PDB file of C-alpha atoms in Angstrom:
ATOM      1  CA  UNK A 287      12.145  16.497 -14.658  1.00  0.00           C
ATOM      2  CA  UNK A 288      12.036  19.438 -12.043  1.00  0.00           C
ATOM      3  CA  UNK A 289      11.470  19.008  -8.830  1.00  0.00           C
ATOM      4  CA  UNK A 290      11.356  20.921  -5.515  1.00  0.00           C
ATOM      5  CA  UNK A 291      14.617  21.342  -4.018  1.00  0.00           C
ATOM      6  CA  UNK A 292      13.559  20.957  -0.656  1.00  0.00           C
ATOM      7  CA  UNK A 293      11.465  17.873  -0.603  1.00  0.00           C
ATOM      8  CA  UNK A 294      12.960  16.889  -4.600  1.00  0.00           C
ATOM      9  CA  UNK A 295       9.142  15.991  -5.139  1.00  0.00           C
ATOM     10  CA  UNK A 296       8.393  16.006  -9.200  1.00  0.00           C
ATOM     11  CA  UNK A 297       5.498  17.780 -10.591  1.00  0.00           C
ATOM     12  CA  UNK A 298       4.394  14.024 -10.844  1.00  0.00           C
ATOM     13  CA  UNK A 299       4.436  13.534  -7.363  1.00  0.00           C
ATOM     14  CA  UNK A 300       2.738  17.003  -6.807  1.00  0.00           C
ATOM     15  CA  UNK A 301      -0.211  16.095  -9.078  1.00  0.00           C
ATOM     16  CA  UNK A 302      -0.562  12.713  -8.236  1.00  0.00           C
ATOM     17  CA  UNK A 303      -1.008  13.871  -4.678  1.00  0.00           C
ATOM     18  CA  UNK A 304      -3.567  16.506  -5.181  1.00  0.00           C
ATOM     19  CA  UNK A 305      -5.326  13.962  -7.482  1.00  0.00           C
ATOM     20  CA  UNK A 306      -4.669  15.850 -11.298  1.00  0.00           C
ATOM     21  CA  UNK A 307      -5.823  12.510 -13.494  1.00  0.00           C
ATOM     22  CA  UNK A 308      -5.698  14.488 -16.549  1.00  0.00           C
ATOM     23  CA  UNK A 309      -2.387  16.766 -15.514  1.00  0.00           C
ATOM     24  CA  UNK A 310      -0.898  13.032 -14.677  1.00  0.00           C
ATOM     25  CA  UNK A 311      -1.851  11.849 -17.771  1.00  0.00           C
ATOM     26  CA  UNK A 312      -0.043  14.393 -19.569  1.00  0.00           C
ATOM     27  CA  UNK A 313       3.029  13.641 -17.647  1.00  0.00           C
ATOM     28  CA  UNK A 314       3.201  10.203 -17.764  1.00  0.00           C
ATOM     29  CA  UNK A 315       2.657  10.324 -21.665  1.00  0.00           C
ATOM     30  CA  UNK A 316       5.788  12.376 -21.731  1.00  0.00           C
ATOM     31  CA  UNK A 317       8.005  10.277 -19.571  1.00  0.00           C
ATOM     32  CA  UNK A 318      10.188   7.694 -19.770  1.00  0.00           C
ATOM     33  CA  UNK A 319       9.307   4.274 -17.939  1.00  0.00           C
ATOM     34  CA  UNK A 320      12.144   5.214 -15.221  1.00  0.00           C
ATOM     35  CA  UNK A 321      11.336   8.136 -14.382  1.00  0.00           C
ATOM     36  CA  UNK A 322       8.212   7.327 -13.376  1.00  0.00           C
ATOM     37  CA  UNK A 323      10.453   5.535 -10.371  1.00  0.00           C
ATOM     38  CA  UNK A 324      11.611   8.744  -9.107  1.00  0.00           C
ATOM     39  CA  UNK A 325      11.750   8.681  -5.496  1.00  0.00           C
ATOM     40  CA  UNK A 326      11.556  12.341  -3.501  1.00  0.00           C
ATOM     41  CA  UNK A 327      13.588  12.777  -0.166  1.00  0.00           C
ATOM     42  CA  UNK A 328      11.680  10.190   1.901  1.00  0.00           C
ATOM     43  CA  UNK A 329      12.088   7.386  -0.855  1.00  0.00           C
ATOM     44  CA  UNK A 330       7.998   8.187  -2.447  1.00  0.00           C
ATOM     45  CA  UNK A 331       7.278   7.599  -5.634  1.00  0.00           C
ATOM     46  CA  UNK A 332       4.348   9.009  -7.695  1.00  0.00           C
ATOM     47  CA  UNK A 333       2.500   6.005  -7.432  1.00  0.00           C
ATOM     48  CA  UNK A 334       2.959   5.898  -3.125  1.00  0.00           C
ATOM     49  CA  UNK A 335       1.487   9.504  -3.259  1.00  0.00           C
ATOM     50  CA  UNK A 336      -1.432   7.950  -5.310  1.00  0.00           C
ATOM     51  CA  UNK A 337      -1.632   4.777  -3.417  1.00  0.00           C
ATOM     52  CA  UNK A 338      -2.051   7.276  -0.226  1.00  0.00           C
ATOM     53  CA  UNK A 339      -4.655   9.339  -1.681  1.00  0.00           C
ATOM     54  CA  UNK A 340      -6.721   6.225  -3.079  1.00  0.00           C
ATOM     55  CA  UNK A 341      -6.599   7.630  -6.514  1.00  0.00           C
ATOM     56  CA  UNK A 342      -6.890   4.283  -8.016  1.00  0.00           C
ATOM     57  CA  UNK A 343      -7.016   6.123 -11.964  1.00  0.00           C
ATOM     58  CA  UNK A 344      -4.129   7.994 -11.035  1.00  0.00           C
ATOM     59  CA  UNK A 345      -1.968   4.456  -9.607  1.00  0.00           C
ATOM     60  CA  UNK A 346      -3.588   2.292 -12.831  1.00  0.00           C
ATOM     61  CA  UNK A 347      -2.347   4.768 -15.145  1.00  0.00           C
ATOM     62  CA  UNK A 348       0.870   5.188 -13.637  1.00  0.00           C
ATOM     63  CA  UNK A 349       1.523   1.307 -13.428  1.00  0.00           C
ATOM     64  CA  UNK A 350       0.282   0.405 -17.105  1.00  0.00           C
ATOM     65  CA  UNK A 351       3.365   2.314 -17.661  1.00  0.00           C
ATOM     66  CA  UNK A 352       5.627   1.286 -15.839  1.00  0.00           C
ATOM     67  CA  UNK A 353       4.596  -2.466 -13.560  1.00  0.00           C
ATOM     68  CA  UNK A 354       7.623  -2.620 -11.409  1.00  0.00           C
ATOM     69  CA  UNK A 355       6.628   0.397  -9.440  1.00  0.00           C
ATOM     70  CA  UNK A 356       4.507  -1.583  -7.317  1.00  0.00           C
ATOM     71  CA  UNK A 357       7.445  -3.032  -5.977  1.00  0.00           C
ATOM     72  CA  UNK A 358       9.419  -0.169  -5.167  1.00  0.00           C
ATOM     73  CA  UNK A 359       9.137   0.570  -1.582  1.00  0.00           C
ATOM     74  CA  UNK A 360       8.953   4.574  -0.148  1.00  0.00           C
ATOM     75  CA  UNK A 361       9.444   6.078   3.214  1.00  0.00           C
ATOM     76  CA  UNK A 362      10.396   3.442   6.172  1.00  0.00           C
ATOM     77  CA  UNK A 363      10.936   0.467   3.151  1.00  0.00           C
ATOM     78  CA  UNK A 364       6.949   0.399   3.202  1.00  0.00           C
ATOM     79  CA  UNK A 365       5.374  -0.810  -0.508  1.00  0.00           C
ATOM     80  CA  UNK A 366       2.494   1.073  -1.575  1.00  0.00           C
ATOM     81  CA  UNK A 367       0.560  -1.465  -1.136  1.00  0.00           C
ATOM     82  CA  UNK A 368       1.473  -0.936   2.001  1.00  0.00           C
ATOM     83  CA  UNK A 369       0.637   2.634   2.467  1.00  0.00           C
ATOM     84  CA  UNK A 370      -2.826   2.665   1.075  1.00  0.00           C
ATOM     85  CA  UNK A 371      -3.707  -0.219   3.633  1.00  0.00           C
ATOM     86  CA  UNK A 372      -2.176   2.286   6.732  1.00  0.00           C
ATOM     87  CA  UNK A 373      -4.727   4.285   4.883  1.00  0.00           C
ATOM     88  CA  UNK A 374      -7.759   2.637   5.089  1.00  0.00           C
ATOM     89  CA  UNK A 375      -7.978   3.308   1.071  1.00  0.00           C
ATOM     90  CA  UNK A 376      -9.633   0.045   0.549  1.00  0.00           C
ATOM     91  CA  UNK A 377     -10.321   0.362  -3.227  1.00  0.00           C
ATOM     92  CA  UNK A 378      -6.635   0.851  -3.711  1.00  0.00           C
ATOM     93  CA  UNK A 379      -5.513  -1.977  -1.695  1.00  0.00           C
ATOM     94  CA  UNK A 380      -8.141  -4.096  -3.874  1.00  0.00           C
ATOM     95  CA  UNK A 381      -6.321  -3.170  -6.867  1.00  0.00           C
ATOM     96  CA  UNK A 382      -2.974  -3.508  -5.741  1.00  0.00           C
ATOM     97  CA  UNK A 383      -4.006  -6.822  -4.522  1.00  0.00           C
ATOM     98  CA  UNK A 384      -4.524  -7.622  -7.916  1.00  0.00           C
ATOM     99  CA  UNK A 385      -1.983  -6.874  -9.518  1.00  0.00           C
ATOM    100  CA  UNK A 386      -0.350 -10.441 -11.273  1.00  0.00           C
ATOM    101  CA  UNK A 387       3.405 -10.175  -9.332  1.00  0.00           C
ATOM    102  CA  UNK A 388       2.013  -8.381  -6.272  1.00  0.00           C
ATOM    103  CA  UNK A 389       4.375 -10.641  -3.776  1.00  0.00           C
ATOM    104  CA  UNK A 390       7.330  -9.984  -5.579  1.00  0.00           C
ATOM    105  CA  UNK A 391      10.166  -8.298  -3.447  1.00  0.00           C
ATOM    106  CA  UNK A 392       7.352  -9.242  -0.069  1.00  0.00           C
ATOM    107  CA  UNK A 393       9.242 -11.489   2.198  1.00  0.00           C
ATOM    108  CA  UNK A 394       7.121 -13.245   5.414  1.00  0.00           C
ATOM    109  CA  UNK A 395       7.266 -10.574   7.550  1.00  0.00           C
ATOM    110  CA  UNK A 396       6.361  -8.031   5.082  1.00  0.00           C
ATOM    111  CA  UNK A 397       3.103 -10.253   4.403  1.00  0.00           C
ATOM    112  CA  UNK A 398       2.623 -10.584   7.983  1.00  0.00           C
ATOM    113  CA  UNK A 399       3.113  -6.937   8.386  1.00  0.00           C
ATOM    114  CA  UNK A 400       0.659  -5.813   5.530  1.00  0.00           C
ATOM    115  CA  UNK A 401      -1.858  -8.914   6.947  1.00  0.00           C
ATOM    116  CA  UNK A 402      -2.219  -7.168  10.316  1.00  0.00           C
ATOM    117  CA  UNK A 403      -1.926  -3.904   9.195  1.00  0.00           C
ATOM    118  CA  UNK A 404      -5.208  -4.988   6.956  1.00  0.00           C
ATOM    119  CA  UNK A 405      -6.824  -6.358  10.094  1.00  0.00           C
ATOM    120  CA  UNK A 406      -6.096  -3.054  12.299  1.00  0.00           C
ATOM    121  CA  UNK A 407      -7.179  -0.899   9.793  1.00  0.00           C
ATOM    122  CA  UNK A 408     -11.076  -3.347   9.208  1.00  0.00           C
ATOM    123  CA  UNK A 409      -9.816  -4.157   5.697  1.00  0.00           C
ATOM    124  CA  UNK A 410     -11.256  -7.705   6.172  1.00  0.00           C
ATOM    125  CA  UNK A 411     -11.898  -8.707   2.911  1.00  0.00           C
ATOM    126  CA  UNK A 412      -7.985  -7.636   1.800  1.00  0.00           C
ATOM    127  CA  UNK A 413      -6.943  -9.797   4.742  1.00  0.00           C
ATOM    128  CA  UNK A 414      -9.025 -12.710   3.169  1.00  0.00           C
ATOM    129  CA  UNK A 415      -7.645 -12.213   0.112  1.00  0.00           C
ATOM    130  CA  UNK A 416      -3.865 -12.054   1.681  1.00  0.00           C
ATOM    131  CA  UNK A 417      -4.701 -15.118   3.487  1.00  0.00           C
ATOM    132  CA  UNK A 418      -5.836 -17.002   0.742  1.00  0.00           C
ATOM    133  CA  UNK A 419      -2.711 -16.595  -1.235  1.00  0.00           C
ATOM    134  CA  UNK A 420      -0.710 -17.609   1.608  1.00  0.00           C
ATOM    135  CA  UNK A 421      -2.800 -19.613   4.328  1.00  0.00           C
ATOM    136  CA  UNK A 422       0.450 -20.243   6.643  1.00  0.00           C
ATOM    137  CA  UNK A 423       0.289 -16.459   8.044  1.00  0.00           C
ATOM    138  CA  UNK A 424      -3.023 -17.193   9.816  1.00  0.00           C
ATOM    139  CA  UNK A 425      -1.534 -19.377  12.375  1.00  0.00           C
ATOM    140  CA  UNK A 426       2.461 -17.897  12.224  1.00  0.00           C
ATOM    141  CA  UNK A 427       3.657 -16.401  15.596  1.00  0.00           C
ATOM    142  CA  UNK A 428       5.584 -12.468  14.326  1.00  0.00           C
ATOM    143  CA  UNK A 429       8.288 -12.057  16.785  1.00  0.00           C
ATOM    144  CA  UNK A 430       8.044  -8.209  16.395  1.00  0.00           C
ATOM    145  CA  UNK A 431       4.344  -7.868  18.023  1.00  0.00           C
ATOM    146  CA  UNK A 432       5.512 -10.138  21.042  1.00  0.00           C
ATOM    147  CA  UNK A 433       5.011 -13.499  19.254  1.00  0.00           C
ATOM    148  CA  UNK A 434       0.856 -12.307  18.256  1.00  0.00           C
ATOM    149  CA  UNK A 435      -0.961 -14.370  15.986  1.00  0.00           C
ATOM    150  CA  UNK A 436      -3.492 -12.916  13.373  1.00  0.00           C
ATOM    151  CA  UNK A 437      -6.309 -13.911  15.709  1.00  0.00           C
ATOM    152  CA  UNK A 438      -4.405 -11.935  18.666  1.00  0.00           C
ATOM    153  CA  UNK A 439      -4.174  -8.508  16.350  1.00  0.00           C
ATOM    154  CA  UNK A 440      -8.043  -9.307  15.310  1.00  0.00           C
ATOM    155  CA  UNK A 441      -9.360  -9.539  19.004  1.00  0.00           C
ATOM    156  CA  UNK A 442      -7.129  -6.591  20.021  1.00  0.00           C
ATOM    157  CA  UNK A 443      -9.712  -4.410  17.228  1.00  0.00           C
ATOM    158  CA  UNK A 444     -13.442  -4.291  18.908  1.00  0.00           C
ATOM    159  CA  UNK A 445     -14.687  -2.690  15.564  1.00  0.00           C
ATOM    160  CA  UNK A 446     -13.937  -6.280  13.780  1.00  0.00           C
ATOM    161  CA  UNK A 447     -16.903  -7.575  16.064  1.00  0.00           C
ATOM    162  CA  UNK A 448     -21.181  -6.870  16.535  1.00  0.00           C
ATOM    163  CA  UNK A 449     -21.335  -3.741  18.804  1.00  0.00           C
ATOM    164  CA  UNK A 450     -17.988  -3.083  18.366  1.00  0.00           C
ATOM    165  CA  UNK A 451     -17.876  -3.237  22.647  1.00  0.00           C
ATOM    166  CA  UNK A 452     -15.079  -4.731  24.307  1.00  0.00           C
ATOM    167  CA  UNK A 453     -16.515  -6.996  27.226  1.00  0.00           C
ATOM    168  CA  UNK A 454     -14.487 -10.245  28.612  1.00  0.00           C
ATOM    169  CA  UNK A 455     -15.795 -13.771  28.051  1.00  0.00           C
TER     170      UNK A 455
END
């Protein structure tokens, strides 16, 4: 598969990025399963362009082919799962989310990480759904954001509440 020398992006990655469902149709009919885990410069897959983008047709397509690539983590070891949350690209998150063997390769902190990064970026219902499959992050103390809890990262975000205002007790 050809790719651009400079950022080795495929024409996969191109047209999942741009959003070309029927041009990433084509290609993925024509691949192997591997190479649909081609990673460009920065460590992106295909499906971490689509997860970015929110091109949920593009990412289902791409994972009936080939499941693991949910797991494969891009640019700064971040999922796309991940990415689409940083996003705000909540119907992507929503299907990621349901994907059957979403928490494999996720250790605590990357659950805590995706958690708050759900709550900072007013994705409340993926938080609910994140906290439901694993009810001990609600009340776990992450050393990297100075010991916070999930209810510290949710009253740090005046969107989450009425008003969206940010006046003391």
């Amino acid at each position: 598969m050809a790719s651009s020398q400079e950022s080795q992006e495929t024409a996969l990655h191109v047209a999942a990025a741009v959003g070309h469902v029927h041009f990433v149709k084509k290609l993925v009919d024509k691949m192997d399963e591997h190479h649909l885990e081609i990673q460009n410069k920065i460590g992106n897959t295909a499906l971490s362009f689509a997860a970015a983008t929110g091109n949920v047709r593009i990412a289902k397509y791409i994972v009936t082919k080939n499941p693991r690539l949910p797991s494969i983590r891009g640019h700064q070891a971040k999922s796309p799962l991940c990415f689409a949350a940083l996003l705000e690209q909540r119907d992507m998150v929503e299907y990621l989310l349901g994907l059957p063997d979403v928490w494999n390769n996720f250790s605590d902190q990357d659950k805590t990480e995706l958690l708050n990064t759900c709550i900072i970026s007013n994705l409340y219902d993926a938080a609910l759904s994140i906290l439901e499959a694993h009810p001990r992050l609600a009340l776990a103390r992450d050393p990297p954001m100075n010991g916070e809890t999930r209810l510290d990262v949710l009253a740090r975000n005046p969107s989450a509440f009425a008003g969206g205002n940010q006046r003391g007790f």
